[in-house]
CSV table of N, CA and C in Angstrom, one decimal:
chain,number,residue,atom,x,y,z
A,28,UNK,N,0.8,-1.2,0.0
A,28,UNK,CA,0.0,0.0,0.0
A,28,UNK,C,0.9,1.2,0.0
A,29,UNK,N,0.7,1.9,-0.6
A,29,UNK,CA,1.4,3.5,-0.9
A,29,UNK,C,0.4,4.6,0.5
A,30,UNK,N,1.6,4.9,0.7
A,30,UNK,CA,1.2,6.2,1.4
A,30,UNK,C,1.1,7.4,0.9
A,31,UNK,N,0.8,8.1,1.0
A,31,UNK,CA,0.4,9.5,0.4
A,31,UNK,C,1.8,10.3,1.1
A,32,UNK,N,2.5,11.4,0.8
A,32,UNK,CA,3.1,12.0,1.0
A,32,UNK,C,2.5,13.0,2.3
A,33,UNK,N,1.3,13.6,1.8
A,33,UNK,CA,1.1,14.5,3.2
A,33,UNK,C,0.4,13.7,4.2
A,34,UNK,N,0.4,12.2,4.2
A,34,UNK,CA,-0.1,11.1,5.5
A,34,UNK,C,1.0,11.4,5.8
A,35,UNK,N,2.4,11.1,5.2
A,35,UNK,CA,3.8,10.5,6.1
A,35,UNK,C,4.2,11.6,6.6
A,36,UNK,N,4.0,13.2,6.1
A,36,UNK,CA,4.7,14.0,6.8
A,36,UNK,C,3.8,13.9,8.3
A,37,UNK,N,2.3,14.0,8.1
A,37,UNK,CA,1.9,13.9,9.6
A,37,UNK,C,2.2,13.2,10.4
A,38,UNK,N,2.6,12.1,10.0
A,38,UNK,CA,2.7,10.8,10.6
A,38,UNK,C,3.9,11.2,11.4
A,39,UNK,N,5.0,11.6,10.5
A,39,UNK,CA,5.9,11.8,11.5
A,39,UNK,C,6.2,13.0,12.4
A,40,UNK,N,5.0,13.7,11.9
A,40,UNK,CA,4.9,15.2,13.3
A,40,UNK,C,4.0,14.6,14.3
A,41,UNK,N,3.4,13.3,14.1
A,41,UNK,CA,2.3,12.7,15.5
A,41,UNK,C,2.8,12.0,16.5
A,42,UNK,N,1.8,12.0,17.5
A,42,UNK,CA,2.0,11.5,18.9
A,42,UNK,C,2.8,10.2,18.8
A,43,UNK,N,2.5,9.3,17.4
A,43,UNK,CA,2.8,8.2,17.0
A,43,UNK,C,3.8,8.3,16.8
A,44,UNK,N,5.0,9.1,16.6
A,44,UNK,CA,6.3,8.9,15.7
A,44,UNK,C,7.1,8.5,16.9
A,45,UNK,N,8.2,8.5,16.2
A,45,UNK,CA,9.2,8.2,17.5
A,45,UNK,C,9.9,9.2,18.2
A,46,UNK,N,9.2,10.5,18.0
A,46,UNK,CA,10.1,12.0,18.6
A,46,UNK,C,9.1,11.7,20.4
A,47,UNK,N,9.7,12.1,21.0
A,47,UNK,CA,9.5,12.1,22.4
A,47,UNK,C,8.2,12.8,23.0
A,48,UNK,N,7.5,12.2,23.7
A,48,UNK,CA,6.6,12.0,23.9
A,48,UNK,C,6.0,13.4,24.8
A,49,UNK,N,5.1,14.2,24.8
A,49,UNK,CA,4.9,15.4,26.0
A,49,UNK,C,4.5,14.8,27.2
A,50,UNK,N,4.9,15.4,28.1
A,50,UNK,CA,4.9,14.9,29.3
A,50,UNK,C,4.0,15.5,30.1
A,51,UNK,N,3.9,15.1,31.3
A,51,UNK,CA,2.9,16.1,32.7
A,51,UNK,C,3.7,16.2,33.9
A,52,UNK,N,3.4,16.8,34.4
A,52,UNK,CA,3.5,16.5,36.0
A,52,UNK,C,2.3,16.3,37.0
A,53,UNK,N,2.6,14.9,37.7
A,53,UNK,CA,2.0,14.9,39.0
A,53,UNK,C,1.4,15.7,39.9
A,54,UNK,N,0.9,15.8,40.4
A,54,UNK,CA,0.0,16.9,41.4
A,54,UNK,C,1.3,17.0,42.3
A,55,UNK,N,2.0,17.5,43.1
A,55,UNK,CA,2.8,18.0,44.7
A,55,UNK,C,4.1,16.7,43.9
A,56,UNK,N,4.5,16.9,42.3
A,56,UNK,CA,5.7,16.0,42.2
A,56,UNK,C,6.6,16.6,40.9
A,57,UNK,N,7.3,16.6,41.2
A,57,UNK,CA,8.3,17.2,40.0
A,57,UNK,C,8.8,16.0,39.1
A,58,UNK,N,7.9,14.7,39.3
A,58,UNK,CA,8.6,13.4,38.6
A,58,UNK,C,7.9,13.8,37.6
A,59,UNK,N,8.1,13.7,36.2
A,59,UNK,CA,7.3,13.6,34.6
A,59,UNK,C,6.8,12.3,34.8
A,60,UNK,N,5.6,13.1,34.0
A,60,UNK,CA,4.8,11.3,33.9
A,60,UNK,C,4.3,11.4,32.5
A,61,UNK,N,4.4,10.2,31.4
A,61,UNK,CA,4.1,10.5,30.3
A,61,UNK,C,2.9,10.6,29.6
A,62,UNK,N,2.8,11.2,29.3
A,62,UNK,CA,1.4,11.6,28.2
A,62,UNK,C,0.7,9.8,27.8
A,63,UNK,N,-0.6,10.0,28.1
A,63,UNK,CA,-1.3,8.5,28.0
A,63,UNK,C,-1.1,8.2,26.2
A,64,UNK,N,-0.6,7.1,25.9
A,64,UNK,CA,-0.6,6.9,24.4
A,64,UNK,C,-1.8,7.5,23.4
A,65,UNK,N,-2.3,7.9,22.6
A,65,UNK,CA,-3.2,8.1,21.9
A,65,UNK,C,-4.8,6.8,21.4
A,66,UNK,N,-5.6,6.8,21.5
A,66,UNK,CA,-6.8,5.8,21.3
A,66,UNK,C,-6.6,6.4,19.6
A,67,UNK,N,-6.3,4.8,18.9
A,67,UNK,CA,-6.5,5.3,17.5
A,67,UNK,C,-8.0,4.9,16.9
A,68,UNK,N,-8.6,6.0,16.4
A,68,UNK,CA,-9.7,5.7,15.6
A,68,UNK,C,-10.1,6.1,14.3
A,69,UNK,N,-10.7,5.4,13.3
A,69,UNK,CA,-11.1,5.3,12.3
A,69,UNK,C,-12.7,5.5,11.8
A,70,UNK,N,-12.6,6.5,11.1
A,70,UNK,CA,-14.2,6.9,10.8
A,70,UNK,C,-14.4,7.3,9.1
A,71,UNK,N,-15.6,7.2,8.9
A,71,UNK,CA,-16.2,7.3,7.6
A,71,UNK,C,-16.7,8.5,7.0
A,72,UNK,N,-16.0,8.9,6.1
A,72,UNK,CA,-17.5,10.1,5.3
A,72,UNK,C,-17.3,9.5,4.0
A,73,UNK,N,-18.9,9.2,4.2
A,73,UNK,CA,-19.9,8.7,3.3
A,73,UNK,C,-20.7,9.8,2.6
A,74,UNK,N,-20.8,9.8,1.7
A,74,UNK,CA,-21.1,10.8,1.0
A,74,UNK,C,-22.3,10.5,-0.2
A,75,UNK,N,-23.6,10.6,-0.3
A,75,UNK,CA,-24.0,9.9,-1.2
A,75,UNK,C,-25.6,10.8,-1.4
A,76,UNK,N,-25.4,11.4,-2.6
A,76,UNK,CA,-26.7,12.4,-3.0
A,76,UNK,C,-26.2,13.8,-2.3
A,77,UNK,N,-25.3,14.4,-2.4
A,77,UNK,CA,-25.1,15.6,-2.2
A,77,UNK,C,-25.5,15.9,-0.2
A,78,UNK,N,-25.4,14.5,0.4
A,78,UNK,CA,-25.2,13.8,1.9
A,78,UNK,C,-24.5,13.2,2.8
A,79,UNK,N,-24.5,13.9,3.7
A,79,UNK,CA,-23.4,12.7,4.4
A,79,UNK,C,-23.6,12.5,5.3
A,80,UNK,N,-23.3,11.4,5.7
A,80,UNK,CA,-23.7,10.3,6.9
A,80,UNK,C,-23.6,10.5,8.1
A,81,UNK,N,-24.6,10.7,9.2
A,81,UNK,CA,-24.0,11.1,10.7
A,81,UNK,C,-24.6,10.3,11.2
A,82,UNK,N,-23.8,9.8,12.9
A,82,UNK,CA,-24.6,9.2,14.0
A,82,UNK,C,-24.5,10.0,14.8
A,83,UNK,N,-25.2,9.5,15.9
A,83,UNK,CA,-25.3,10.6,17.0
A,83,UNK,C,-25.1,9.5,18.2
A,84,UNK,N,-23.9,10.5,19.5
A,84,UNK,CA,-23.6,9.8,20.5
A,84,UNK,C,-24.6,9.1,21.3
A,85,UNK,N,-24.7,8.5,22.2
A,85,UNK,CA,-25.5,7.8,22.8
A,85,UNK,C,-25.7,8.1,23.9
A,86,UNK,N,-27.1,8.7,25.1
A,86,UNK,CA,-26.9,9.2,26.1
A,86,UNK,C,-26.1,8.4,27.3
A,87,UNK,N,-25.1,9.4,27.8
A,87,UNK,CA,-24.4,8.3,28.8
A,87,UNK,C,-23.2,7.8,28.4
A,88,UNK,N,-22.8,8.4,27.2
A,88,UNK,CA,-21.1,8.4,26.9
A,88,UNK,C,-20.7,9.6,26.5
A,89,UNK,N,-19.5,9.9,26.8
A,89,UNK,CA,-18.7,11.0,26.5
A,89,UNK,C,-19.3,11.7,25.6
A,90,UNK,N,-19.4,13.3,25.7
A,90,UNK,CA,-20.1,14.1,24.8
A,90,UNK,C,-21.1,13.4,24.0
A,91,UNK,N,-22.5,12.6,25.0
A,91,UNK,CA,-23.3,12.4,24.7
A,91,UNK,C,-24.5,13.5,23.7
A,92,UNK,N,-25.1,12.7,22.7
A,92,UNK,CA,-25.7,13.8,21.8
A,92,UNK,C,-25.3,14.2,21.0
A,93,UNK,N,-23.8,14.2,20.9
A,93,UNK,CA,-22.9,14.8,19.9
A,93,UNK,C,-22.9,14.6,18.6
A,94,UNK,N,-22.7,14.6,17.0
A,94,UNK,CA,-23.5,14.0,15.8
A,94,UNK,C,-21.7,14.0,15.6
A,95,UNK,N,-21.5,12.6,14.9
A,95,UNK,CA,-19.9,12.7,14.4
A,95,UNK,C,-20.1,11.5,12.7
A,96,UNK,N,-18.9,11.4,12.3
A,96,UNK,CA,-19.1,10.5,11.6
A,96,UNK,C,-18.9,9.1,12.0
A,97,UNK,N,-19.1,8.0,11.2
A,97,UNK,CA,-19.4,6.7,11.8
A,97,UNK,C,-18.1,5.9,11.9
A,98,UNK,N,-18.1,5.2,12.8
A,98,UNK,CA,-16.8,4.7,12.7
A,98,UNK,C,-16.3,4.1,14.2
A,99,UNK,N,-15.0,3.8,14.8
A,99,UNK,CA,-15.2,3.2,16.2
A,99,UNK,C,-13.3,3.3,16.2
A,100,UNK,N,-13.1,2.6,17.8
A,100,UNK,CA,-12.0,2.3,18.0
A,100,UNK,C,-11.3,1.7,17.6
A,101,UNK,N,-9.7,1.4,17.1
A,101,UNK,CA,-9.5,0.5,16.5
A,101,UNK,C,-8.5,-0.5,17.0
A,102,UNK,N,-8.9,-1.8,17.3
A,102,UNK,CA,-8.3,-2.9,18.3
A,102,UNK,C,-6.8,-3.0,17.9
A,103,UNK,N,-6.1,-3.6,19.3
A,103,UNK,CA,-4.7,-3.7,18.5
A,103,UNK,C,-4.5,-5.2,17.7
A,104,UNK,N,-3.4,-4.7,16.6
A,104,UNK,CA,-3.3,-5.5,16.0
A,104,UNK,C,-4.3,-5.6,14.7
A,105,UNK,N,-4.8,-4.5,14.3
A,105,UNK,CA,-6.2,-4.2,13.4
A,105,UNK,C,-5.5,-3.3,12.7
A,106,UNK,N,-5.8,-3.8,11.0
A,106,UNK,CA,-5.6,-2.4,10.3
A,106,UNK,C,-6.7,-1.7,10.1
A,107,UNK,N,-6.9,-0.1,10.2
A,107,UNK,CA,-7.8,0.8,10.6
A,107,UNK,C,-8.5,0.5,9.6
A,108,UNK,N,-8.5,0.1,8.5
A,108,UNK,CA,-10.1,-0.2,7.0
A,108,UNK,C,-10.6,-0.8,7.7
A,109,UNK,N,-9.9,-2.3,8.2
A,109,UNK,CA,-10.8,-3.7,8.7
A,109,UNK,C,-11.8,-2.7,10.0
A,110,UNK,N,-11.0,-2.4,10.8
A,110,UNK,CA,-11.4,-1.9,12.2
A,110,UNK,C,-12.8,-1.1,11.7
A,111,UNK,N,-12.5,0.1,10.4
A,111,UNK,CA,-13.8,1.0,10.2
A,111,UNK,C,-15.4,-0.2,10.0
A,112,UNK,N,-14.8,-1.0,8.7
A,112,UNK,CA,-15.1,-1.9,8.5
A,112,UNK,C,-16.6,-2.6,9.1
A,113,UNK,N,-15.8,-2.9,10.6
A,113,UNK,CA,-15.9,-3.6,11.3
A,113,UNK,C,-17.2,-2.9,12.2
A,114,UNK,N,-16.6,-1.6,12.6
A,114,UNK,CA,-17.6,-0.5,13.5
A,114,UNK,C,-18.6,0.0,12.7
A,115,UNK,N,-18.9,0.0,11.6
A,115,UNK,CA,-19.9,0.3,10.1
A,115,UNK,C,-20.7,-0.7,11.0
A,116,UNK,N,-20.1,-2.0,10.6
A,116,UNK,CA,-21.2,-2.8,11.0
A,116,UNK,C,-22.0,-3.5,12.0
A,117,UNK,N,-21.3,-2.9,13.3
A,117,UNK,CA,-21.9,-3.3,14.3
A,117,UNK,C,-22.9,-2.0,14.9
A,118,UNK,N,-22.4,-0.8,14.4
A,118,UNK,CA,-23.4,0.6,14.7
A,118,UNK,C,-24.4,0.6,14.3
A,119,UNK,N,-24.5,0.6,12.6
A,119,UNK,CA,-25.4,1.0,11.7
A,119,UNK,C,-25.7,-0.3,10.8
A,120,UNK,N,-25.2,-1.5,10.9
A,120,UNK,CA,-25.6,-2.8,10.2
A,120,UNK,C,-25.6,-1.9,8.4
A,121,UNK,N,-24.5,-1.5,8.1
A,121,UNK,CA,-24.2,-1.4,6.5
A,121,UNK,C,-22.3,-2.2,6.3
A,122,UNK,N,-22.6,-2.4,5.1
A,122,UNK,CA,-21.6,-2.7,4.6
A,122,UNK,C,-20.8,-1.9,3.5
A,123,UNK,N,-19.7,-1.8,3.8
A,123,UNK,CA,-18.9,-0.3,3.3
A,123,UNK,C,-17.6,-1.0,2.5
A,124,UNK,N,-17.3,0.1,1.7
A,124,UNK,CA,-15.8,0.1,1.0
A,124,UNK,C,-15.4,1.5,1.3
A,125,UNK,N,-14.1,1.3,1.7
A,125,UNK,CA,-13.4,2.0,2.3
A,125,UNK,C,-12.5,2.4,1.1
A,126,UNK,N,-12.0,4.0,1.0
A,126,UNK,CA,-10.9,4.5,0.2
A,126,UNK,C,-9.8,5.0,0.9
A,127,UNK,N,-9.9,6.0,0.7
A,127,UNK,CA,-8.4,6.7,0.4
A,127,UNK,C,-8.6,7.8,2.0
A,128,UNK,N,-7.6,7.7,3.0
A,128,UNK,CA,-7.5,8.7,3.8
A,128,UNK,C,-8.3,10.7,3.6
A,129,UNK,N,-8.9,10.5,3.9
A,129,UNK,CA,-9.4,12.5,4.0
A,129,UNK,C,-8.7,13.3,4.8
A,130,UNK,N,-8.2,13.0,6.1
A,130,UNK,CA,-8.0,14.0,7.2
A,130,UNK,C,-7.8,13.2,8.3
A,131,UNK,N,-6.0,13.0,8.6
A,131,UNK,CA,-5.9,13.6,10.4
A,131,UNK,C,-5.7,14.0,10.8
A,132,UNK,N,-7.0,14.0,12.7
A,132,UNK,CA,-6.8,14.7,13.4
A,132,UNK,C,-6.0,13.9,14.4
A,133,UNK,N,-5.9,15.3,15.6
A,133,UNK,CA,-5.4,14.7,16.9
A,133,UNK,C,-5.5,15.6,17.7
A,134,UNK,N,-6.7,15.4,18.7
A,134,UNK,CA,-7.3,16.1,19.9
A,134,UNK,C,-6.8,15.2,21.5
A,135,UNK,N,-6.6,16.1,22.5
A,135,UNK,CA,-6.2,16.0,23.7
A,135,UNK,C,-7.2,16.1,24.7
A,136,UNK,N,-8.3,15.1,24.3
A,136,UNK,CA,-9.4,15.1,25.7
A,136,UNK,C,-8.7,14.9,27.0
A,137,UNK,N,-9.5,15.2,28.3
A,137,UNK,CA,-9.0,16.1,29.6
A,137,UNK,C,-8.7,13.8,30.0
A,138,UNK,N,-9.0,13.2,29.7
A,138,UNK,CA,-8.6,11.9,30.1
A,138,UNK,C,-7.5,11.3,29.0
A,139,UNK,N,-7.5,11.2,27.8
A,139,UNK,CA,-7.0,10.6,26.7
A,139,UNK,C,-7.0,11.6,25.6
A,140,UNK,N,-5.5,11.3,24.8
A,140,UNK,CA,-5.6,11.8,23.4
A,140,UNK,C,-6.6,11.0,22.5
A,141,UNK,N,-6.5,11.3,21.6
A,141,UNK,CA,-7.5,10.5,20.1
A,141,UNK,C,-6.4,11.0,18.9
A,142,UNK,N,-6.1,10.4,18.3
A,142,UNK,CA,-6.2,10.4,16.7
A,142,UNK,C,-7.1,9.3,15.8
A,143,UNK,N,-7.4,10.6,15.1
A,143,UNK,CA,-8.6,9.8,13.9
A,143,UNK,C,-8.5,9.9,12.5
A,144,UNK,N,-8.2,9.1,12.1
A,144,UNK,CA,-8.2,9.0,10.5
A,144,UNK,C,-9.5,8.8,10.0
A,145,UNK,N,-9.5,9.8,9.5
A,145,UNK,CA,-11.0,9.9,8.4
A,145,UNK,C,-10.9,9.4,7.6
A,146,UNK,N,-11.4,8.3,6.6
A,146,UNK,CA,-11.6,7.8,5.5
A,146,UNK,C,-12.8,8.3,4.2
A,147,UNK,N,-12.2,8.4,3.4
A,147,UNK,CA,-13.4,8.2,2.5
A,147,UNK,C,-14.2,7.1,2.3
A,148,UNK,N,-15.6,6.9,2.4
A,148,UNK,CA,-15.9,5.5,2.1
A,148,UNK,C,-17.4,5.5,1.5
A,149,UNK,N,-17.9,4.3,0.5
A,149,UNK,CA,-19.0,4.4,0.2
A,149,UNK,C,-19.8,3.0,0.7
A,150,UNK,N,-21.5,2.9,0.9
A,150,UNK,CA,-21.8,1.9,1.0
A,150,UNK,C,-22.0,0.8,0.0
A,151,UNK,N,-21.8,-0.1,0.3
A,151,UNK,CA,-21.7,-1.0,-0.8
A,151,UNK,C,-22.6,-1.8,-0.9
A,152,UNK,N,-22.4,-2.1,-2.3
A,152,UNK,CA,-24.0,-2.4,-3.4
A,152,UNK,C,-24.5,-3.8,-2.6
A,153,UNK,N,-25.7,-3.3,-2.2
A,153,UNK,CA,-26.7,-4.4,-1.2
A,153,UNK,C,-26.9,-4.3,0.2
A,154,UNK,N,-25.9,-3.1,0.3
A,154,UNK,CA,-25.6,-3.2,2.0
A,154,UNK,C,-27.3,-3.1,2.2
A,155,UNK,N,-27.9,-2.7,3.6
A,155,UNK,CA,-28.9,-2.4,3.9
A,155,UNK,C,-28.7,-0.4,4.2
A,156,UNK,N,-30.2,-0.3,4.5
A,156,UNK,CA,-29.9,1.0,5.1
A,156,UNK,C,-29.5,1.4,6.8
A,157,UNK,N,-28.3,2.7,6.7
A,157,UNK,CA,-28.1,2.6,8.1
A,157,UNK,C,-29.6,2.6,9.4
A,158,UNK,N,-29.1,2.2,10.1
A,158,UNK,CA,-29.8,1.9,11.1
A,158,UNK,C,-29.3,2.3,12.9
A,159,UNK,N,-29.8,2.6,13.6
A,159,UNK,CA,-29.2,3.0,14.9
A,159,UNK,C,-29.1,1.6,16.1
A,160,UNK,N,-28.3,0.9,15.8
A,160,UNK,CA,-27.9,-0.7,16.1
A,160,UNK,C,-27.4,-0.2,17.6
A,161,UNK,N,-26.2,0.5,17.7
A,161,UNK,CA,-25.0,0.7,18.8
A,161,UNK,C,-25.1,2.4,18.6
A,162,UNK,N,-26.2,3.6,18.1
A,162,UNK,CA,-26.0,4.4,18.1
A,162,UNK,C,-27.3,5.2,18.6
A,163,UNK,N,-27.6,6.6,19.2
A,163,UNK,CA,-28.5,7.5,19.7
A,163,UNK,C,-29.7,6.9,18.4
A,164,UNK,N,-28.9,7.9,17.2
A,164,UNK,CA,-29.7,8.2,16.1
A,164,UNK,C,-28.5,7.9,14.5
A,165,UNK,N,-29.3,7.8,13.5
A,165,UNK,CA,-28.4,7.8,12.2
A,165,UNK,C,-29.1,8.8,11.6
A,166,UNK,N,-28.3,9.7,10.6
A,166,UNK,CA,-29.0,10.8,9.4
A,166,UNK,C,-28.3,11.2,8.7
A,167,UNK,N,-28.9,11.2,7.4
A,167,UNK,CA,-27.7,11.8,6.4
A,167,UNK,C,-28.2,13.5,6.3
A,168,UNK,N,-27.0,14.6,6.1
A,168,UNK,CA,-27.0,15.7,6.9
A,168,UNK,C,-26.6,16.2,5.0
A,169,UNK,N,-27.1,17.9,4.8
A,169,UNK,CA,-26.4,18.6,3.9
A,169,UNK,C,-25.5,19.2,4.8
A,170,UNK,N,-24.6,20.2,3.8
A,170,UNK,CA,-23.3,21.1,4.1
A,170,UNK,C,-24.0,21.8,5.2
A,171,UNK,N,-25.2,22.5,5.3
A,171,UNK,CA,-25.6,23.7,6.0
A,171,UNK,C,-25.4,22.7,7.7
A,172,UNK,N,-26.1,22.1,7.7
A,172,UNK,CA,-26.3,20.7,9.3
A,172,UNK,C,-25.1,20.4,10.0
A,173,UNK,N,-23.7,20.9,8.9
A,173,UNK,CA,-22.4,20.5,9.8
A,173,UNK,C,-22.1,21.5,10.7
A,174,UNK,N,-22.3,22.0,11.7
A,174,UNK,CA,-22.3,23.0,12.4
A,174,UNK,C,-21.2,22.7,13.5
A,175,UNK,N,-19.9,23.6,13.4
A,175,UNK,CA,-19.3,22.8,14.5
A,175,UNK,C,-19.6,22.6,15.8
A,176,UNK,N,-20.5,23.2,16.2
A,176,UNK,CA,-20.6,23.2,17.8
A,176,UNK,C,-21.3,22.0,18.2
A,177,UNK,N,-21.8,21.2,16.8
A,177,UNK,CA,-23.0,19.8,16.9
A,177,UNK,C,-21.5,18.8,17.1
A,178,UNK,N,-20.9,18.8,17.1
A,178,UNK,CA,-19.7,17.7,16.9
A,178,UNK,C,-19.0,17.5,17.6
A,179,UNK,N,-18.2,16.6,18.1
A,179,UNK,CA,-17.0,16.3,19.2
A,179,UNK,C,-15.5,17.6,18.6
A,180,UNK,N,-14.9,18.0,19.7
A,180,UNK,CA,-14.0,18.7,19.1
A,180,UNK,C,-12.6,18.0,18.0
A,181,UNK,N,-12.9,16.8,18.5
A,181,UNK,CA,-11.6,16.3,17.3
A,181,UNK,C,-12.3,16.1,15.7
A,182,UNK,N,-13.3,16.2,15.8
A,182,UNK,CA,-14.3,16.1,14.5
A,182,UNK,C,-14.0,17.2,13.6
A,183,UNK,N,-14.3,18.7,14.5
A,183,UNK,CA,-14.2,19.6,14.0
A,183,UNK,C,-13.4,20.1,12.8
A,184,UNK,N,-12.1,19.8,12.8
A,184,UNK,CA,-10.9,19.6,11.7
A,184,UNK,C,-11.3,19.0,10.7
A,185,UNK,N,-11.9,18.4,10.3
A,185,UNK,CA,-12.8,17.7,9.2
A,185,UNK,C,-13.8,18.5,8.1
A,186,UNK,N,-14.5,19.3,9.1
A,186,UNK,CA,-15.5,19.5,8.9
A,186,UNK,C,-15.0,20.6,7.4
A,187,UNK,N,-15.0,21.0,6.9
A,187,UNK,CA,-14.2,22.3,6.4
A,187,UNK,C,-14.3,21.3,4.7
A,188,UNK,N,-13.4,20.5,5.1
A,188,UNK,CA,-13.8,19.5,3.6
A,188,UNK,C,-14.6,18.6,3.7
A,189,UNK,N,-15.3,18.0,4.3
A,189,UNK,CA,-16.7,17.7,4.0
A,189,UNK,C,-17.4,18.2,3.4
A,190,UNK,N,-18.0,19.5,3.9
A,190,UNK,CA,-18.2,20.7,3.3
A,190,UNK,C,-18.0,21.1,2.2
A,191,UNK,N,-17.0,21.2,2.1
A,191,UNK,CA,-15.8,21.5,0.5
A,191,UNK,C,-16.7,20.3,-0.9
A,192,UNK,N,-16.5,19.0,-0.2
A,192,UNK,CA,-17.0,17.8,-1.2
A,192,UNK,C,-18.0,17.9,-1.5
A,193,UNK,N,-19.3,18.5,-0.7
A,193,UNK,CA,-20.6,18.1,-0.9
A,193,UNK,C,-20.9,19.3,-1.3
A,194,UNK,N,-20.1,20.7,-1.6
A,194,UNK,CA,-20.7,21.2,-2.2
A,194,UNK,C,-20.2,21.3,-3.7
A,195,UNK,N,-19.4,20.0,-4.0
A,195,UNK,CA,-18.7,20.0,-5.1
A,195,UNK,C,-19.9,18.3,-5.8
A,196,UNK,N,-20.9,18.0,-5.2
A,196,UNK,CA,-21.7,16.9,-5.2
A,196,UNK,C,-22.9,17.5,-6.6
């Protein structure tokens, strides 16, 4: 698989490279304690009729209500297509093909970092339609419905070409 040139430069300005890690300090301690590893995750923009695909968080988890794109954690030992793959289909019961990288991010929630690789991806011919399986709600949204303040803050970075694509739909 070929990487893209502007994946590798990120790659190697991320939490993930091998440059040294940011640190903290302990409450009443001058010892550094390391920055918790990053949760990697993998998500979808689906795009289909001048639409794109949102779920909505579930009450009772982290930035509950929140609308993001679909997609999940990705286990170790998982390459992040299979992982997206995988979380397609246990959220929303569709079956997807996965493309080509869109956008990553990398946000520093007050417990864990996140990096997310955004995927391009379409549903694939027969899947069913999405459905709220492991999710609040599902909806396909126009450009105007992406509103940052509706979304988790590591989403936000995204939003901008999404936008860009579907008005190019």
């Amino acid at each position: 698989m070929k990487i893209p040139r502007d994946v590798q430069r990120r790659a190697r300005r991320s939490p993930l490279s091998c440059a040294p890690r940011p640190t903290s300090y302990a409450p009443m301690s001058a010892t550094p304690v390391p920055a918790p590893p990053p949760v990697l995750v993998a998500a979808a923009v689906i795009i289909e009729r001048g639409r794109v695909l949102l779920t909505q968080r579930k009450a009772g988890a982290h930035l509950e209500g929140a609308w993001e794109f679909p997609g999940g954690k990705v286990e170790a030992d998982e390459d992040p297509r299979d992982a997206l793959i995988r979380e397609l289909r246990e959220e929303i019961g569709v079956e997807a093909q996965v493309g080509d990288i869109v956008e990553v991010t990398y946000h520093r929630y007050p417990k864990k970092p996140v990096l997310l690789l955004f995927y391009a991806a379409a549903l694939a011919e027969g899947s069913p339609a999405p459905a709220a399986l492991d999710v609040a709600a599902v909806r396909w949204a126009e450009a105007a419905d992406l509103r940052d303040e509706l979304f988790p803050p590591a989403d936000v970075a995204v939003l901008a070409k999404v936008r860009a694509r579907l008005a190019a739909t």
